[in-house]
Coordinates of C-alpha atoms in Angstrom, one line a residue:
M1 CA -1.5 8.1 -4.4
P2 CA -2.3 11.0 -1.5
R3 CA -5.9 12.2 -1.8
R4 CA -4.5 15.7 -2.5
S5 CA -2.4 14.3 -5.5
L6 CA -5.2 12.9 -7.3
F7 CA -7.6 16.0 -7.2
W8 CA -5.3 18.8 -7.6
L9 CA -7.5 19.8 -10.9
V10 CA -10.6 20.3 -8.7
S11 CA -8.3 22.1 -5.7
L12 CA -7.2 24.9 -8.5
L13 CA -10.5 25.6 -9.3
C14 CA -11.2 26.3 -5.5
L15 CA -8.5 29.0 -5.5
T16 CA -11.3 31.5 -6.9
A17 CA -12.6 31.4 -3.1
V18 CA -9.3 32.1 -1.4
L19 CA -7.0 35.4 -1.4
A20 CA -5.2 35.3 -4.7
P21 CA -1.2 35.2 -3.9
T22 CA 0.4 39.1 -3.6
A23 CA 3.6 39.9 -3.1
A24 CA 4.1 40.6 0.6
R25 CA 5.4 43.9 2.1
A26 CA 6.9 43.2 5.2
D27 CA 8.4 40.0 6.6
N28 CA 6.3 37.2 5.9
P29 CA 6.8 34.5 4.1
V30 CA 10.2 33.9 5.9
V31 CA 11.9 32.7 3.0
Q32 CA 11.7 34.7 -0.3
T33 CA 14.6 33.5 -2.4
I34 CA 12.9 30.2 -3.3
Y35 CA 9.6 28.5 -2.4
T36 CA 9.3 26.6 0.5
A37 CA 6.2 24.5 2.0
D38 CA 5.6 22.2 4.9
P39 CA 7.3 23.5 8.1
A40 CA 8.9 22.0 10.5
P41 CA 10.2 24.6 13.1
L42 CA 12.6 22.9 16.0
V43 CA 14.1 24.8 19.1
H44 CA 17.3 23.8 19.9
D45 CA 20.2 25.5 21.9
G46 CA 18.7 28.9 21.8
R47 CA 17.9 28.8 18.2
V48 CA 14.9 28.2 16.2
Y49 CA 15.5 25.4 12.9
L50 CA 13.1 25.7 10.5
Y51 CA 12.9 22.3 8.0
T52 CA 11.1 22.8 5.0
G53 CA 10.0 21.3 1.8
H54 CA 11.3 22.8 -1.5
D55 CA 9.2 23.7 -4.6
E56 CA 10.6 23.7 -7.6
D57 CA 10.4 27.3 -9.7
G58 CA 7.4 26.7 -11.7
S59 CA 5.9 23.2 -10.8
T60 CA 2.7 22.0 -11.9
N61 CA 2.6 19.4 -9.5
F62 CA 4.0 18.4 -6.1
T63 CA 7.7 18.6 -7.6
M64 CA 10.3 18.2 -4.5
K65 CA 13.5 16.8 -4.5
D66 CA 15.2 18.0 -1.6
W67 CA 15.1 19.7 1.9
R68 CA 16.0 22.9 3.4
V69 CA 17.2 24.4 6.6
F70 CA 17.0 27.9 7.9
S71 CA 17.5 29.2 11.5
S72 CA 16.9 32.2 13.6
S73 CA 17.4 33.7 17.0
D74 CA 15.1 36.4 16.6
M75 CA 12.6 35.3 14.5
A76 CA 12.4 38.0 12.2
N77 CA 16.4 37.5 10.7
W78 CA 16.7 34.0 9.2
T79 CA 19.7 32.3 8.2
D80 CA 19.6 30.0 5.0
H81 CA 21.6 26.8 5.7
G82 CA 20.9 25.5 2.5
S83 CA 20.3 21.8 1.6
P84 CA 21.2 19.1 3.9
L85 CA 19.1 16.1 2.8
S86 CA 17.7 15.3 -0.6
V87 CA 15.8 12.4 -2.5
E88 CA 19.3 11.1 -3.4
T89 CA 20.2 10.9 0.3
F90 CA 18.0 7.5 0.3
S91 CA 19.4 4.9 -2.4
W92 CA 16.0 3.3 -2.3
A93 CA 14.1 6.2 -3.1
S94 CA 13.1 7.8 -6.7
A95 CA 11.0 11.0 -6.0
N96 CA 8.7 13.1 -3.6
A97 CA 11.0 15.0 -0.8
W98 CA 8.0 16.1 0.7
A99 CA 6.8 17.0 4.5
G100 CA 8.8 15.4 7.2
Q101 CA 10.2 16.5 10.6
V102 CA 13.4 16.7 12.7
T103 CA 13.8 16.0 16.7
E104 CA 16.6 15.4 18.5
R105 CA 17.7 12.8 20.9
N106 CA 20.9 11.8 22.8
G107 CA 22.9 14.9 20.7
K108 CA 21.6 13.2 17.3
F109 CA 19.3 14.7 15.0
Y110 CA 16.5 12.2 13.2
W111 CA 15.0 13.6 10.1
Y112 CA 11.6 11.5 8.9
V113 CA 10.6 12.2 5.8
P114 CA 8.3 10.8 3.0
V115 CA 9.9 9.4 -0.3
T116 CA 9.0 7.2 -2.7
N117 CA 10.2 3.8 -2.9
A118 CA 11.8 2.8 -6.2
A119 CA 11.1 -1.2 -5.9
T120 CA 7.6 -0.7 -4.7
G121 CA 6.5 2.6 -6.0
R122 CA 4.5 3.5 -2.9
M123 CA 5.7 6.2 -0.4
A124 CA 7.3 5.0 2.6
I125 CA 8.9 6.7 5.6
G126 CA 12.7 6.7 5.5
V127 CA 14.8 8.6 8.5
A128 CA 18.0 10.1 8.1
V129 CA 20.5 11.1 11.0
A130 CA 23.3 14.0 11.7
D131 CA 25.4 14.7 14.5
S132 CA 24.2 18.5 14.2
P133 CA 20.7 20.2 13.2
L134 CA 22.4 21.9 10.1
G135 CA 23.2 18.2 8.6
P136 CA 24.8 16.5 6.6
F137 CA 22.2 13.7 7.3
Q138 CA 22.5 10.2 6.1
D139 CA 20.1 7.3 5.8
A140 CA 20.0 5.6 9.3
L141 CA 19.0 2.5 8.0
G142 CA 19.2 1.8 3.9
H143 CA 15.5 1.1 3.7
P144 CA 12.2 2.3 4.7
L145 CA 11.5 2.9 8.7
V146 CA 7.6 2.0 7.5
E147 CA 5.8 1.4 4.4
N148 CA 2.1 1.7 3.7
G149 CA 1.6 4.2 1.2
E150 CA 0.8 6.9 3.1
I151 CA 2.9 10.2 4.2
D152 CA 3.8 13.3 6.4
P153 CA 5.4 11.8 9.4
T154 CA 5.9 13.9 12.7
V155 CA 7.6 12.6 15.7
F156 CA 7.3 13.5 19.5
I157 CA 9.2 12.3 22.8
D158 CA 7.1 12.1 25.4
D159 CA 8.0 13.5 29.6
N160 CA 8.7 9.8 30.0
G161 CA 11.0 9.4 26.8
Q162 CA 8.8 7.1 24.8
A163 CA 8.8 8.2 21.1
Y164 CA 6.0 8.6 18.7
L165 CA 5.9 8.5 15.1
Y166 CA 2.5 9.5 13.0
W167 CA 1.9 10.3 9.6
G168 CA -1.2 9.4 7.2
N169 CA -3.2 10.6 4.4
P170 CA -6.2 9.2 3.9
N171 CA -5.4 7.5 7.1
L172 CA -4.0 8.3 10.6
W173 CA -1.2 5.8 12.0
Y174 CA 1.3 5.2 15.0
V175 CA 4.1 3.6 16.0
T176 CA 6.1 3.6 19.4
L177 CA 10.1 4.1 18.4
N178 CA 12.4 2.7 20.4
E179 CA 15.2 4.6 22.0
D180 CA 17.3 4.4 18.9
M181 CA 14.9 6.4 17.1
T182 CA 15.3 3.9 14.1
S183 CA 13.1 1.2 14.9
Y184 CA 9.9 0.5 16.6
S185 CA 8.3 -1.7 18.6
G186 CA 5.1 -3.9 17.8
S187 CA 3.3 -3.2 14.6
P188 CA 1.7 0.5 13.2
T189 CA -1.5 1.2 15.0
Q190 CA -4.3 2.8 12.8
I191 CA -6.1 5.7 15.0
P192 CA -9.9 5.5 14.4
L193 CA -11.0 8.8 12.6
T194 CA -14.3 9.4 14.4
T195 CA -16.5 12.4 14.0
E196 CA -16.2 13.2 17.7
G197 CA -12.2 12.8 17.4
F198 CA -11.5 15.0 14.1
G199 CA -14.7 16.7 13.3
S200 CA -17.0 15.8 10.7
R201 CA -17.0 15.8 7.0
T202 CA -20.0 16.2 4.5
G203 CA -20.2 15.7 1.0
N204 CA -17.5 12.4 0.9
P205 CA -18.6 8.9 1.5
D206 CA -14.9 8.4 1.7
R207 CA -13.9 10.0 4.6
S208 CA -16.2 11.1 7.1
T209 CA -14.0 13.3 9.1
L210 CA -11.9 16.3 8.4
Y211 CA -8.8 15.0 8.8
E212 CA -6.9 15.0 5.6
E213 CA -3.1 15.3 6.4
G214 CA 0.2 16.7 7.9
P215 CA -0.6 16.1 11.9
W216 CA 1.8 17.8 14.0
V217 CA 1.8 16.5 18.1
Y218 CA 3.3 18.0 20.6
K219 CA 2.3 18.0 24.5
R220 CA 1.5 21.7 26.7
N221 CA 0.3 21.6 30.4
G222 CA -0.4 17.9 30.5
L223 CA -2.7 18.0 27.4
Y224 CA -1.4 16.3 23.9
Y225 CA -2.3 18.4 20.8
M226 CA -2.3 17.3 17.4
V227 CA -2.4 19.9 14.8
F228 CA -3.5 18.8 11.1
A229 CA -4.5 19.9 7.6
A230 CA -8.5 19.5 7.2
E231 CA -10.7 18.4 4.4
C232 CA -8.9 18.7 1.3
C233 CA -9.5 20.8 -0.9
S234 CA -8.7 23.7 -0.2
E235 CA -7.3 22.8 3.3
F236 CA -7.7 24.7 6.6
I237 CA -6.0 23.7 9.8
A238 CA -7.8 22.4 12.6
Y239 CA -7.2 20.6 16.1
S240 CA -7.5 17.6 18.6
T241 CA -6.5 17.1 22.0
A242 CA -6.3 14.2 24.1
P243 CA -5.4 13.0 27.2
G244 CA -2.4 10.7 26.3
P245 CA -0.4 10.6 23.1
T246 CA -2.4 7.9 21.1
G247 CA -5.9 9.3 22.3
P248 CA -9.0 9.5 22.9
W249 CA -8.8 12.7 20.6
T250 CA -11.7 15.0 20.8
Y251 CA -11.9 17.5 17.7
R252 CA -11.4 21.5 19.2
G253 CA -12.1 23.0 15.8
T254 CA -10.5 25.5 13.6
I255 CA -7.0 27.3 14.3
M256 CA -6.7 28.9 10.6
P257 CA -9.3 29.2 7.7
R258 CA -8.9 28.5 4.3
E259 CA -6.9 31.4 3.1
G260 CA -3.8 32.1 1.2
G261 CA -3.7 31.2 -2.2
S262 CA -2.5 27.4 -1.8
F263 CA -5.1 24.5 -1.6
T264 CA -3.0 22.9 1.0
N265 CA -1.7 24.2 4.4
H266 CA 0.7 22.4 6.8
A267 CA 1.6 23.8 10.4
G268 CA 4.0 23.6 12.9
V269 CA 3.9 24.6 16.2
V270 CA 6.6 25.7 19.0
D271 CA 7.4 27.9 22.0
Y272 CA 10.3 30.0 22.0
K273 CA 11.9 32.6 24.2
G274 CA 8.3 32.4 26.1
N275 CA 6.0 33.0 22.9
S276 CA 4.0 30.8 21.1
Y277 CA 4.6 30.4 17.4
F278 CA 2.2 29.0 14.5
F279 CA 4.4 28.4 11.1
Y280 CA 2.0 27.4 7.7
H281 CA 2.7 27.7 4.3
N282 CA 0.8 29.8 1.6
G283 CA 1.4 31.1 -1.8
A284 CA 1.9 34.4 -1.2
L285 CA 5.7 35.0 -3.4
P286 CA 5.0 36.3 -6.8
G287 CA 4.3 33.3 -9.2
G288 CA 3.1 31.2 -6.1
G289 CA 0.3 28.9 -5.8
G290 CA -0.7 25.4 -5.1
F291 CA 2.6 24.1 -6.0
T292 CA 4.6 27.1 -5.5
R293 CA 4.3 27.7 -1.6
S294 CA 5.9 29.7 0.4
V295 CA 6.6 29.0 4.7
A296 CA 5.3 32.0 6.9
V297 CA 5.1 32.1 10.6
E298 CA 2.9 34.2 13.0
G299 CA 2.7 34.6 16.8
F300 CA 0.0 33.5 19.2
A301 CA -0.9 33.2 22.7
Y302 CA -3.6 30.4 23.5
N303 CA -6.4 31.2 25.3
A304 CA -6.4 30.9 29.3
D305 CA -8.5 27.5 28.6
G306 CA -5.5 26.1 26.4
T307 CA -7.4 26.1 23.4
F308 CA -6.2 27.6 20.4
P309 CA -7.4 31.2 19.1
T310 CA -8.3 32.0 15.5
I311 CA -5.3 32.7 13.5
T312 CA -5.4 34.0 10.4
M313 CA -2.5 35.0 7.6
S314 CA -0.6 38.1 7.2
S315 CA 2.0 40.0 5.8
A316 CA 3.7 41.2 8.8
G317 CA 5.0 37.8 10.4
A318 CA 5.8 37.2 14.3
P319 CA 7.4 40.5 16.3
Q320 CA 11.0 40.3 16.3
V321 CA 12.6 38.9 19.5
G322 CA 15.6 41.2 20.9
T323 CA 17.6 42.5 18.0
L324 CA 20.7 41.8 15.9
N325 CA 24.2 42.2 16.6
P326 CA 25.9 44.0 13.5
Y327 CA 29.4 44.4 15.7
V328 CA 30.2 40.1 15.0
R329 CA 30.2 38.5 11.6
Q330 CA 27.0 38.0 10.2
E331 CA 26.0 35.6 7.3
A332 CA 25.1 37.4 4.3
E333 CA 22.5 34.7 3.8
T334 CA 21.1 36.4 7.0
S335 CA 17.8 38.5 6.2
A336 CA 14.2 39.6 7.2
W337 CA 13.4 40.1 3.4
A338 CA 15.4 39.6 0.3
S339 CA 14.8 41.0 -3.0
G340 CA 16.1 39.5 -6.5
I341 CA 19.1 37.4 -4.9
E342 CA 19.4 34.1 -4.6
T343 CA 21.9 31.6 -2.5
Q344 CA 24.4 29.4 -3.3
P345 CA 26.8 26.6 -1.4
S346 CA 30.0 29.0 -0.6
S347 CA 33.5 27.5 -1.1
E348 CA 34.3 29.1 2.0
G349 CA 31.5 26.6 3.5
G350 CA 27.8 27.3 4.3
M351 CA 26.0 29.7 1.5
N352 CA 26.6 32.8 0.1
V353 CA 24.3 35.4 -1.4
G354 CA 24.9 35.2 -5.2
W355 CA 22.7 36.4 -8.7
I356 CA 23.2 40.0 -7.3
E357 CA 22.0 42.4 -10.2
N358 CA 21.5 46.5 -10.0
G359 CA 18.8 47.3 -8.2
D360 CA 19.0 44.0 -5.5
W361 CA 18.2 44.5 -1.8
I362 CA 18.5 42.6 1.5
K363 CA 16.9 43.9 4.6
V364 CA 17.9 42.9 8.2
K365 CA 15.8 43.9 10.5
G366 CA 16.2 45.6 14.3
A367 CA 20.5 45.8 13.7
A368 CA 21.5 47.4 17.0
F369 CA 24.2 50.0 16.2
G370 CA 24.4 51.8 19.8
A371 CA 26.2 54.9 19.4
G372 CA 27.1 54.3 16.5
A373 CA 29.4 52.4 13.5
A374 CA 32.5 53.8 11.8
S375 CA 33.2 51.1 9.2
F376 CA 31.8 48.3 7.4
T377 CA 33.7 44.9 5.8
A378 CA 32.1 42.4 3.5
R379 CA 33.7 39.2 2.3
V380 CA 32.8 39.4 -1.9
A381 CA 33.8 37.7 -4.7
S382 CA 33.3 38.8 -8.6
Q383 CA 34.1 37.4 -12.1
T384 CA 33.4 40.6 -13.8
T385 CA 33.8 43.8 -12.6
G386 CA 32.1 44.0 -9.4
G387 CA 29.6 46.8 -8.3
R388 CA 28.6 48.7 -5.1
I389 CA 27.2 47.6 -1.7
E390 CA 25.3 50.7 -0.7
L391 CA 24.3 50.9 3.4
R392 CA 20.7 52.1 3.7
L393 CA 18.6 52.5 6.8
D394 CA 15.1 51.8 7.4
G395 CA 14.3 51.1 3.6
A396 CA 16.0 50.5 0.0
D397 CA 15.8 54.3 -0.6
G398 CA 16.3 55.0 2.9
P399 CA 19.0 57.2 4.2
Q400 CA 22.8 56.4 2.8
V401 CA 25.4 56.0 5.8
G402 CA 28.0 54.3 3.2
T403 CA 28.8 52.7 0.2
C404 CA 31.8 50.2 -0.5
T405 CA 33.2 49.3 -3.9
V406 CA 33.6 45.8 -4.9
P407 CA 36.4 45.0 -7.6
G408 CA 36.7 42.1 -9.7
T409 CA 38.4 39.6 -7.8
G410 CA 38.8 36.9 -10.7
G411 CA 36.0 34.5 -9.9
W412 CA 32.5 34.1 -7.9
Q413 CA 34.2 32.0 -5.4
T414 CA 37.5 34.0 -4.8
W415 CA 37.0 35.8 -1.8
V416 CA 38.2 39.1 -0.6
N417 CA 37.2 41.4 2.3
V418 CA 36.4 45.1 1.2
S419 CA 35.6 48.1 4.0
C420 CA 34.5 51.5 4.0
P421 CA 33.6 54.3 6.4
V422 CA 30.1 54.7 7.9
H423 CA 28.5 57.9 9.2
G424 CA 25.3 58.0 10.7
A425 CA 24.3 54.3 11.3
A426 CA 23.1 54.7 15.4
G427 CA 20.5 52.9 17.5
T428 CA 18.2 50.2 16.5
R429 CA 17.5 50.2 12.9
D430 CA 16.7 48.1 9.9
L431 CA 19.8 47.9 8.0
Y432 CA 19.4 47.2 3.8
L433 CA 22.4 46.3 1.7
K434 CA 21.7 47.9 -1.6
F435 CA 23.4 46.7 -4.6
A436 CA 24.5 48.6 -7.4
G437 CA 26.5 48.2 -10.8
G438 CA 26.1 47.8 -14.6
S439 CA 24.1 45.3 -16.6
G440 CA 24.1 41.4 -15.7
Y441 CA 25.5 39.7 -12.2
L442 CA 27.7 41.9 -10.2
F443 CA 29.1 39.8 -7.3
N444 CA 28.5 37.8 -4.8
V445 CA 28.5 38.1 -0.8
N446 CA 29.6 35.9 1.9
S447 CA 29.1 37.8 5.0
W448 CA 29.8 41.5 6.3
Q449 CA 30.7 43.1 9.8
F450 CA 30.7 46.6 11.3
S451 CA 32.9 48.2 13.5
T452 CA 33.1 50.7 16.1
A453 CA 36.5 51.4 14.8
P454 CA 37.3 53.4 11.5

């Protein structure tokens, strides 16, 4: 079993030394409808795809059954694409949908994940494949790709096309993947955990270095970076660099100190639209903690010598890159912040917003209305008598620029369009869809769109 599972009780005591979970007031964490963990961002075709684990509500251990995917084109508004992969995808697996990563090669997407092998009871690394970054993903092998009881795979494809898979807790391993991305050459190789390579830990005779788990490997300006979770528990994020993909590694220091109300942390780093982003998880949502975590992101800039600055957690999140176009169809499950609602698979494909009650709302950041919108249309469904969508600007109680009445449609997945006039929505503003009505669940929303025509 990974060390973190054996020492979680001690870890909970450590939480008194870190930030208590609080409700974020801006746009971090990036997902508010469920608990998410172990972020693995992927930049593909002009979007950032964010693959996460999913902590079940009320968990008192690492209770994780599936993985989730979200995407964004502006780093502020994220679309919920649901779950394209679960433990059940692997017929040989029994539990533990823990931290994995997706990469693309030759038009296919490969998701490397740790799960418990039902036959052995040990953690093993499986690989699933899809033709789209959104899946659905299928087990590529029907058996583990590699198994030695350790976790947290990260995948990296070098400039020369050679791919590597790294993983490990308490040790650190790699294999050289073949071009098919579902087999490897040679045997797993253990990376020496030296204090020169991974820092020095004191007070633990079984682990002399800071490396704990959650490696993330990438290359920048000819230098290889390994970002990792350090010294459980509670963990901070540290990194090492090397002249080659297999080392020798040199410890460089702390990126993100211990903070955030979760005794674990897990990082992912990408560049997108000329900016650098650092993903991590914390316990910042209501009810959050070490087993109910939430993914967040910060923008950052490397130092001139290629080293990391110190990055601290914030509720503000990363700045928006560009704006959102309200005059094209937008998925209702796209938001910068959501209050009260949940998402669910839609009969029309994708996801929809549901479980809407009076007073719930969705924030869409930076909607570019230009000279002004004249009307609004939403695709809705209701098994009850419906309710109202109030269109507000800059706050859930901000100026109201329109109201759409939602009727009963005869079912939660019986979809119709409703429209209403809009007055005063111009310029670039934060849009709030505030939901109003009677008691109980009111209606579902699948998509929406503004128009310049009445």
